[in-house]
Coordinates of C-alpha atoms and ligand atoms in Angstrom, one line a residue:
M27 CA -17.8 -12.1 15.1
L28 CA -16.6 -12.2 18.6
I29 CA -13.0 -11.7 17.9
E30 CA -13.7 -8.8 15.5
S31 CA -15.7 -6.9 18.1
Q32 CA -13.2 -7.6 20.8
L33 CA -10.4 -6.3 18.5
E34 CA -12.3 -3.2 17.5
S35 CA -12.7 -2.3 21.1
L36 CA -8.9 -2.3 21.5
A37 CA -9.1 1.5 21.4
I38 CA -10.7 1.4 24.9
F39 CA -7.4 0.4 26.4
S40 CA -6.4 4.0 26.2
H41 CA -10.1 5.3 26.4
A42 CA -9.3 7.5 23.4
P43 CA -7.6 7.0 20.0
A44 CA -3.8 7.0 20.3
F45 CA -3.7 10.0 18.0
R46 CA -6.1 12.9 18.2
E47 CA -5.3 14.0 14.6
G48 CA -5.4 11.3 12.0
L49 CA -2.1 9.8 11.1
H50 CA -2.5 9.3 7.3
V51 CA -0.7 7.3 4.7
G52 CA 0.1 9.7 2.0
R53 CA 0.8 12.9 4.0
P54 CA 2.8 15.1 1.6
N55 CA 6.4 16.0 2.1
I56 CA 6.9 19.7 1.9
G57 CA 10.3 21.1 1.2
R58 CA 11.6 24.6 2.1
R59 CA 8.5 26.8 2.0
E60 CA 10.5 30.0 1.5
R61 CA 12.2 28.7 -1.6
F62 CA 8.9 27.6 -3.0
L63 CA 7.3 31.0 -2.3
E64 CA 10.2 32.8 -3.8
R65 CA 9.8 30.8 -7.0
V66 CA 6.0 31.5 -7.0
N67 CA 6.8 35.3 -6.7
D68 CA 9.2 35.1 -9.6
M69 CA 6.6 33.2 -11.6
F70 CA 4.0 36.0 -11.0
D71 CA 6.6 38.6 -12.0
R72 CA 7.2 36.7 -15.2
R73 CA 3.5 36.1 -15.8
W74 CA 4.2 32.7 -17.3
L75 CA 2.0 30.2 -15.6
T76 CA 1.9 27.1 -17.8
N77 CA 2.8 25.6 -21.2
N78 CA 6.5 24.7 -21.2
G79 CA 7.5 27.6 -18.9
P80 CA 11.0 28.1 -17.5
Y81 CA 10.4 26.1 -14.3
T82 CA 9.0 23.2 -16.2
Q83 CA 12.0 23.1 -18.5
E84 CA 14.4 23.3 -15.6
L85 CA 12.6 20.5 -13.8
E86 CA 12.7 18.3 -16.9
Q87 CA 16.4 18.9 -17.3
R88 CA 17.1 18.2 -13.6
I89 CA 15.1 15.0 -13.6
A90 CA 16.7 13.8 -16.9
D91 CA 20.2 14.5 -15.4
L92 CA 19.3 12.8 -12.1
I93 CA 18.2 9.7 -13.9
G94 CA 20.7 9.8 -16.7
V95 CA 18.1 9.6 -19.4
K96 CA 17.9 11.7 -22.6
H97 CA 14.4 13.0 -22.3
C98 CA 12.0 13.9 -19.5
V99 CA 8.5 15.2 -20.5
A100 CA 6.7 16.6 -17.5
M101 CA 3.0 16.3 -17.4
C102 CA 0.0 17.2 -15.3
N103 CA -0.2 13.8 -13.6
A104 CA 0.9 10.2 -14.2
T105 CA -2.4 9.0 -15.4
V106 CA -2.4 11.4 -18.4
A107 CA 1.3 10.7 -18.8
L108 CA 0.5 7.0 -19.1
E109 CA -2.3 7.7 -21.6
I110 CA 0.0 9.8 -23.7
A111 CA 2.9 7.3 -23.6
I112 CA 0.5 4.5 -24.5
R113 CA -0.9 6.4 -27.5
A114 CA 2.5 7.7 -28.6
T115 CA 4.1 4.2 -28.5
G116 CA 1.2 3.0 -30.7
L117 CA -0.3 0.4 -28.3
T118 CA -3.6 -1.2 -29.4
G119 CA -5.5 -4.4 -28.9
E120 CA -4.3 -6.1 -25.7
V121 CA -1.7 -5.0 -23.3
I122 CA -0.4 -7.2 -20.4
V123 CA -0.5 -5.5 -17.0
P124 CA -0.6 -6.6 -13.4
S125 CA -3.9 -6.4 -11.6
F126 CA -2.1 -5.7 -8.3
T127 CA -1.6 -2.0 -9.0
F128 CA -3.4 1.3 -8.7
I129 CA -6.4 1.4 -10.9
A130 CA -4.8 4.2 -13.1
T131 CA -2.5 1.6 -14.8
A132 CA -5.5 -0.3 -16.2
H133 CA -7.7 2.8 -16.8
A134 CA -5.1 4.5 -18.9
L135 CA -5.4 1.6 -21.3
Q136 CA -9.2 1.1 -21.2
W137 CA -9.7 4.8 -21.6
Q138 CA -8.2 4.3 -25.1
E139 CA -10.2 1.1 -25.7
I140 CA -7.2 -1.1 -25.3
T141 CA -7.9 -4.2 -23.2
P142 CA -5.8 -4.6 -20.1
V143 CA -5.0 -8.2 -19.8
F144 CA -4.3 -8.9 -16.1
C145 CA -1.4 -11.1 -15.4
D146 CA -0.4 -12.6 -12.0
I147 CA 2.5 -11.4 -9.9
D148 CA 5.3 -13.1 -8.1
S149 CA 4.3 -13.4 -4.4
K150 CA 7.8 -12.4 -3.2
T151 CA 8.5 -9.4 -5.5
H152 CA 4.8 -8.3 -5.9
N153 CA 5.7 -7.6 -9.5
L154 CA 4.7 -9.2 -12.8
N155 CA 5.8 -12.8 -13.1
P156 CA 7.5 -13.1 -16.5
H157 CA 6.5 -16.7 -16.9
Q158 CA 2.9 -15.8 -16.5
V159 CA 3.4 -12.9 -18.9
E160 CA 4.5 -15.2 -21.7
K161 CA 1.4 -17.3 -21.2
M162 CA -0.9 -14.3 -21.6
I163 CA 0.4 -13.3 -25.0
T164 CA -2.1 -13.6 -27.9
P165 CA -2.1 -12.4 -31.5
R166 CA -3.8 -9.2 -30.3
T167 CA -1.0 -8.4 -27.7
T168 CA 1.0 -5.3 -28.6
G169 CA 2.7 -4.5 -25.3
I170 CA 3.5 -5.1 -21.7
I171 CA 3.3 -2.5 -18.9
G172 CA 5.2 -3.6 -15.9
V173 CA 4.7 -1.7 -12.6
H174 CA 7.6 -1.2 -10.2
L175 CA 5.4 -1.7 -7.2
W176 CA 6.5 0.0 -4.0
G177 CA 9.5 1.2 -6.0
R178 CA 10.9 -2.3 -6.3
P179 CA 12.0 -2.9 -9.9
C180 CA 10.3 -5.5 -12.1
D181 CA 12.3 -8.3 -13.6
V182 CA 13.4 -5.8 -16.3
E183 CA 15.7 -8.3 -18.1
Q184 CA 13.3 -11.1 -18.5
L185 CA 10.5 -8.7 -19.5
S186 CA 12.8 -7.1 -22.0
E187 CA 13.7 -10.5 -23.5
I188 CA 10.0 -11.5 -23.8
A189 CA 9.1 -8.1 -25.4
H190 CA 12.0 -8.4 -27.8
H191 CA 11.2 -12.0 -28.7
H192 CA 7.5 -11.2 -29.4
N193 CA 8.1 -7.8 -30.9
L194 CA 6.1 -6.0 -28.2
T195 CA 6.4 -2.5 -26.7
L196 CA 7.6 -2.6 -23.1
M197 CA 6.7 0.3 -20.8
F198 CA 7.0 0.7 -17.1
D199 CA 4.6 2.4 -14.7
A200 CA 7.2 3.7 -12.4
A201 CA 4.8 5.9 -10.4
H202 CA 6.4 4.6 -7.2
A203 CA 10.0 4.3 -8.3
F204 CA 11.3 7.9 -8.7
G205 CA 14.9 7.8 -7.3
C206 CA 15.2 4.0 -7.3
S207 CA 17.7 2.0 -9.2
Y208 CA 17.9 -1.5 -10.8
K209 CA 21.4 -3.1 -11.0
G210 CA 22.9 0.3 -10.4
Q211 CA 21.1 2.0 -13.2
M212 CA 18.3 4.5 -12.4
I213 CA 14.7 3.5 -13.0
G214 CA 13.7 5.5 -16.0
N215 CA 16.2 3.9 -18.4
F216 CA 14.2 0.8 -19.1
G217 CA 11.8 -0.3 -21.8
D218 CA 10.5 2.2 -24.4
A219 CA 9.4 4.6 -21.8
E220 CA 8.8 4.9 -18.0
V221 CA 6.2 7.0 -16.2
F222 CA 6.7 8.7 -12.8
S223 CA 4.0 10.1 -10.6
F224 CA 4.6 13.3 -8.6
H225 CA 1.2 13.3 -6.9
A226 CA 0.9 14.9 -3.5
T227 CA 1.0 11.5 -1.8
K228 CA 4.3 10.6 -3.4
F229 CA 7.5 11.3 -1.5
F230 CA 8.5 13.7 -4.3
N231 CA 5.6 15.8 -5.3
T232 CA 4.6 18.6 -7.6
F233 CA 1.0 18.8 -6.0
E234 CA -0.3 16.9 -9.1
G235 CA 2.2 15.9 -11.7
G236 CA 4.0 13.2 -13.5
A237 CA 6.6 12.6 -16.3
V238 CA 7.5 10.2 -19.0
V239 CA 11.2 9.6 -19.4
T240 CA 12.7 7.9 -22.4
N241 CA 15.9 7.6 -24.5
D242 CA 13.9 7.6 -27.7
D243 CA 14.2 11.0 -29.4
E244 CA 11.2 10.5 -31.8
L245 CA 8.9 9.3 -29.0
A246 CA 9.8 12.2 -26.7
E247 CA 9.1 14.7 -29.5
K248 CA 5.7 13.0 -30.2
M249 CA 4.8 13.1 -26.5
R250 CA 5.7 16.8 -26.2
L251 CA 3.3 17.6 -29.0
M252 CA 0.6 15.3 -27.7
K253 CA 0.6 16.9 -24.3
N254 CA -0.1 20.2 -25.9
F255 CA -3.1 19.2 -28.0
G256 CA -0.8 18.1 -30.8
F257 CA 0.3 21.6 -31.7
S258 CA 3.6 21.8 -33.5
G259 CA 3.2 25.5 -34.4
Y260 CA 0.7 28.2 -33.5
D261 CA -1.7 27.1 -36.3
T262 CA -0.5 23.6 -36.9
V263 CA -1.7 20.4 -35.3
T264 CA 0.3 17.2 -36.1
Y265 CA -1.2 14.6 -33.9
I266 CA -4.4 13.9 -31.9
G267 CA -3.4 15.5 -28.6
T268 CA -4.8 16.3 -25.1
N269 CA -4.0 18.8 -22.4
G270 CA -1.2 17.1 -20.4
K271 CA 0.8 20.2 -19.5
M272 CA 2.5 20.7 -16.2
S273 CA 1.8 24.1 -14.7
E274 CA 4.6 26.4 -13.5
V275 CA 3.4 26.3 -9.9
S276 CA 3.7 22.5 -10.0
A277 CA 7.2 22.7 -11.5
A278 CA 8.1 25.3 -8.8
M279 CA 7.0 22.7 -6.2
G280 CA 9.0 20.1 -8.0
L281 CA 12.2 22.1 -8.1
T282 CA 11.7 22.8 -4.4
S283 CA 11.0 19.2 -3.6
L284 CA 14.1 18.1 -5.6
E285 CA 16.3 20.3 -3.3
S286 CA 15.0 18.2 -0.3
L287 CA 15.1 14.9 -2.0
P288 CA 18.1 13.4 0.1
E289 CA 16.3 14.5 3.3
F290 CA 13.0 12.9 2.2
I291 CA 14.8 9.7 1.4
D292 CA 16.8 9.7 4.6
T293 CA 13.7 10.2 6.7
N294 CA 11.8 7.4 4.8
Y295 CA 14.8 5.1 5.3
R296 CA 15.0 5.9 9.0
N297 CA 11.2 5.4 9.4
Y298 CA 11.4 2.1 7.5
K299 CA 14.2 0.7 9.6
Q300 CA 12.5 1.7 12.8
Y301 CA 9.3 -0.1 11.8
Q302 CA 11.4 -3.1 10.8
R303 CA 13.2 -3.2 14.1
E304 CA 10.2 -2.7 16.3
L305 CA 8.0 -5.2 14.4
E306 CA 10.8 -7.8 14.0
D307 CA 9.6 -10.2 16.7
V308 CA 5.8 -9.7 16.2
P309 CA 4.5 -13.1 15.0
G310 CA 2.8 -13.1 11.6
V311 CA 3.7 -9.7 10.4
H312 CA 6.6 -8.6 8.3
L313 CA 7.6 -5.7 6.2
V314 CA 8.3 -5.8 2.4
I315 CA 12.1 -5.9 2.0
Y316 CA 14.2 -3.6 -0.2
D317 CA 17.5 -4.6 -1.6
E318 CA 19.7 -2.2 0.2
S319 CA 22.5 -2.4 -2.3
E320 CA 20.2 -0.4 -4.7
K321 CA 18.9 3.1 -4.5
F322 CA 15.4 3.3 -3.0
N323 CA 13.0 6.0 -1.9
Y324 CA 11.5 3.8 0.9
Q325 CA 8.3 5.8 0.4
Y326 CA 6.1 2.8 1.1
V327 CA 6.2 0.9 4.4
I328 CA 4.3 -2.2 3.4
L329 CA 3.2 -4.7 6.0
E330 CA 2.2 -8.3 5.1
V331 CA -0.1 -10.0 7.6
D332 CA -0.1 -13.7 7.8
E333 CA -3.5 -14.4 9.3
L334 CA -2.7 -17.9 10.5
T335 CA 0.3 -16.9 12.5
A336 CA -0.8 -13.5 13.6
Q337 CA -4.2 -14.9 14.6
L338 CA -5.9 -11.8 13.0
S339 CA -6.5 -10.7 9.5
R340 CA -5.1 -7.7 7.7
N341 CA -8.7 -6.2 7.7
Q342 CA -9.0 -6.7 11.5
L343 CA -5.6 -5.1 12.0
Q344 CA -6.6 -2.2 9.8
K345 CA -9.8 -1.7 11.9
V346 CA -7.7 -1.6 15.1
L347 CA -5.4 1.0 13.6
I348 CA -8.2 3.1 12.3
A349 CA -9.9 3.0 15.7
E350 CA -6.6 4.6 17.0
N351 CA -6.8 7.2 14.2
I352 CA -4.0 5.6 12.2
L353 CA -5.2 5.6 8.6
A354 CA -3.3 2.7 7.2
R355 CA -4.4 1.8 3.6
R356 CA -5.1 -1.5 1.9
Y357 CA -3.2 -0.7 -1.3
F358 CA -4.1 -2.2 -3.8
Y359 CA -7.1 -4.1 -2.6
P360 CA -9.0 -5.8 -4.2
G361 CA -7.0 -5.7 -7.4
C362 CA -8.0 -4.0 -10.6
H363 CA -9.7 -7.2 -11.9
R364 CA -12.3 -6.9 -9.1
M365 CA -13.1 -3.3 -9.9
E366 CA -15.4 -1.9 -12.6
P367 CA -15.5 -2.2 -15.5
Y368 CA -13.0 -5.0 -15.4
R369 CA -15.0 -7.1 -12.9
S370 CA -17.9 -7.2 -15.4
Y371 CA -15.8 -7.6 -18.4
F372 CA -13.7 -10.5 -17.0
P373 CA -15.7 -12.1 -14.1
H374 CA -13.4 -15.1 -14.0
A375 CA -10.0 -13.2 -14.2
G376 CA -9.3 -14.1 -10.6
L377 CA -8.9 -17.8 -11.5
L378 CA -5.6 -16.9 -13.1
L379 CA -4.5 -14.4 -10.4
A380 CA -4.0 -16.6 -7.4
N381 CA -1.0 -14.6 -6.0
T382 CA -2.8 -11.3 -6.7
E383 CA -5.8 -12.4 -4.8
H384 CA -3.7 -13.8 -1.9
L385 CA -1.6 -10.7 -1.5
A386 CA -4.5 -8.2 -1.9
K387 CA -5.8 -9.7 1.4
R388 CA -2.6 -9.4 3.3
V389 CA -1.0 -6.1 2.5
L390 CA -1.3 -2.9 4.6
S391 CA 0.5 0.4 3.9
L392 CA 1.6 2.2 7.0
P393 CA 2.2 6.0 7.5
T394 CA 5.6 7.3 6.8
G395 CA 7.3 10.4 5.4
T396 CA 8.5 13.6 7.0
S397 CA 5.2 14.2 8.9
V398 CA 5.7 10.9 10.9
G399 CA 8.2 11.0 13.8
S400 CA 9.9 8.3 15.7
K401 CA 7.5 8.5 18.7
E402 CA 4.5 8.0 16.4
I403 CA 6.1 4.9 14.8
S404 CA 6.8 3.4 18.2
V405 CA 3.1 3.9 19.1
I406 CA 2.0 2.3 15.8
C407 CA 4.3 -0.6 16.3
S408 CA 3.1 -1.1 19.9
I409 CA -0.5 -1.1 18.8
I410 CA 0.3 -3.7 16.1
R411 CA 2.1 -5.8 18.7
L412 CA -0.8 -5.4 21.2
A413 CA -3.4 -6.4 18.6
V414 CA -1.5 -9.5 17.6
R415 CA -1.0 -10.5 21.3
Y416 CA -4.6 -9.8 22.1
A417 CA -5.9 -11.7 19.1
T418 CA -3.7 -14.7 20.0
E419 CA -5.0 -14.7 23.6
V420 CA -8.6 -14.4 22.5
R421 CA -8.2 -17.3 20.1
E422 CA -6.6 -19.4 22.8
Q423 CA -9.4 -18.7 25.2
L424 CA -12.0 -19.6 22.5
Q425 CA -10.2 -22.8 21.8
Q426 CA -10.2 -23.7 25.5
R427 CA -14.0 -23.3 25.8
Ligands
T4K616 N1 0.3 4.1 -11.3 C1 0.5 3.8 -10.0 C2 1.1 2.5 -9.7 C3 0.1 4.6 -9.0 O1 0.2 4.2 -7.7 C4 -0.6 5.8 -9.3 C5 -1.0 6.7 -8.3 C6 -0.7 6.2 -10.7 C7 -0.3 5.3 -11.7 C8 -1.3 7.5 -11.1 O2 -0.6 8.6 -10.7 P1 -1.3 10.1 -10.6 O3 -2.2 10.2 -11.8 O4 -2.1 10.1 -9.3 O5 -0.1 11.0 -10.7 C9 -3.4 7.8 -4.0 C10 -3.0 8.8 -5.1 O6 -4.1 9.7 -5.5 C11 -2.4 8.2 -6.3 O7 -1.6 9.2 -6.9 C12 -1.5 7.1 -5.9 N2 -1.0 6.3 -7.1 C13 -2.2 6.1 -5.0 C14 -1.3 4.9 -4.6 O8 -2.6 6.7 -3.9 P2 -5.7 7.5 -3.0 O9 -7.1 7.3 -3.6 O10 -5.3 6.7 -1.9 O11 -5.5 9.1 -2.7 P3 -6.1 10.1 -1.6 O12 -6.3 11.4 -2.3 O13 -7.2 9.4 -0.9 O14 -4.8 10.3 -0.6 C15 -4.4 9.2 0.2 C16 -4.2 9.8 1.6 O15 -3.2 10.8 1.6 C17 -5.4 10.5 2.2 O16 -6.1 9.5 3.0 C18 -4.8 11.6 3.0 C19 -3.4 11.8 2.5 N3 -3.3 13.1 1.8 C20 -3.7 13.2 0.5 C21 -3.6 14.3 -0.2 C22 -4.0 14.4 -1.7 C23 -2.9 14.2 2.4 O17 -2.6 14.1 3.6 N4 -2.8 15.4 1.8 C24 -3.1 15.5 0.5 O18 -3.0 16.6 -0.1 O19 -4.7 7.4 -4.2

C-alpha cells in the first residue's frame, strides 16, 4: 500500500533511527544494586537458596502488610500461581475469563483441562463486562477470573454479586495491579484470591515471580502445600502439588524492589503525565486514563489509535515507531480467542467478542519505567505527532488526485 510504504520510510527524515539502542516496552526497573548484592552475599553465607527461605518469608509478610491482606503466598511466577490458585479453589468445567488479556490467563485454565469461556469486555474500562459475564454462565460454569487490565480494577462489586448469586468462585488475575487500589482498598483483597506477577517486565520485579494473596486461611494453607509438591511433612504428601516455589535470589530482588517502590511509581506517573501532555492535541490518539483518586502503579502507558481520525492504523504507527527503534508492543493482540488452541476449539468465538476484536486492533503499549527519560518521551511523542500529520497529508493528497 502506498501510504504504508510512505509511512515506513518516515525514519529517513532523520536518516537513521531516532534511537541507536532499542527503546523497549518492559525494560526492568532495578532498585539499589548494592542492597541486592548485600542480600545475595548474606544468602550465600546462609546457604539457604530456596524453599520458604527467610527472604521469601520476609517478602510475603511485607506484601501482605502493604496490601492489608491475611496471606501472601510467593511463587516462581504468576502463571504457576494462577494454576495453583485455580486448582486450590476447586475450579472445574468452565471458567469465564476475558480474551483481551495475556495468554497465561487462559492457559492456566486449559493446562488443567478447564475450558476458558471468553467473555467480552467494556470498551471503556477494557475489563470484563459484567452483563456479558452473566450471559456466559452455563450449568458447567464454576468460576470467573477477572483481569485488572493495565492495573485498572474490574467492576469488583458487580462481579462479586454475580459470583455470589450463581455460587461461583471469583478470582482476579491481578498481574498488572500490584500497588493499585479499588475504592480505597488495595487490590489483593477481592474475590477468593488474587494473583500478582513479579516478572522482569513488571514495574515491581523479582526476576521471575508471582504471588497469590487471600484472606482465606484454609486456601492459603492449601496453596502453600501445593507449591511444594503437596508436602505437609518430610515424608507426607497431602495434595497433588507442583514446584511453584520462589527462590531466595528472587525474594532478595523483591525486597530490594520494594524499597524503591515509591520511586518506581513516581517515575511511571511522571512519564505517563508527560506522554498525556505531549499527545493531548494529536488527533486520533489518546492514552488510557487512570482514576487519579485511586492508587495506581502507572506501569502501562497504553495508547489507543482511532484510525479514522488519525488517518493511520495502530499497526502502521507501530511500524513507524519500530523503524525508529522504539519497540512499542501490541498488548494483547489478537486476543486469546485468536491464538491456539482456542482458535481451533472456538473458531466463532469472535462473534461474541466485538469490543475485544475492536480494541485489539487499536491498542499500543509505549515504553516507560525508570529506563525511559523525559527526552526520550519527547522524541517518541514527536514521532507519533509527525506520523499522524504525515499520514493526514498523504491521505489528503491521495484524495485530491
Ligand atoms: N496474567 C497477565 C494479565 C499477564 O500480563 C501476565 C504476564 C501473566 C498473567 C503471567 O505472569 P508471569 O507468569 O509472566 O509472571 C511479557 C511478560 O513475559 C509477561 O510476564 C507479561 N504478563 C506480559 C504482559 O509481557 P512478552 O512476551 O512481551 O515478554 P518478553 O520477554 O518479550 O519481554 C517484553 C519486552 O521486555 C522485551 O521486548 C524486552 C523487554 N525485556 C524483557 C526482559 C525479560 C527487557 O528489557 N529485559 C528483560 O529481562 O510477555
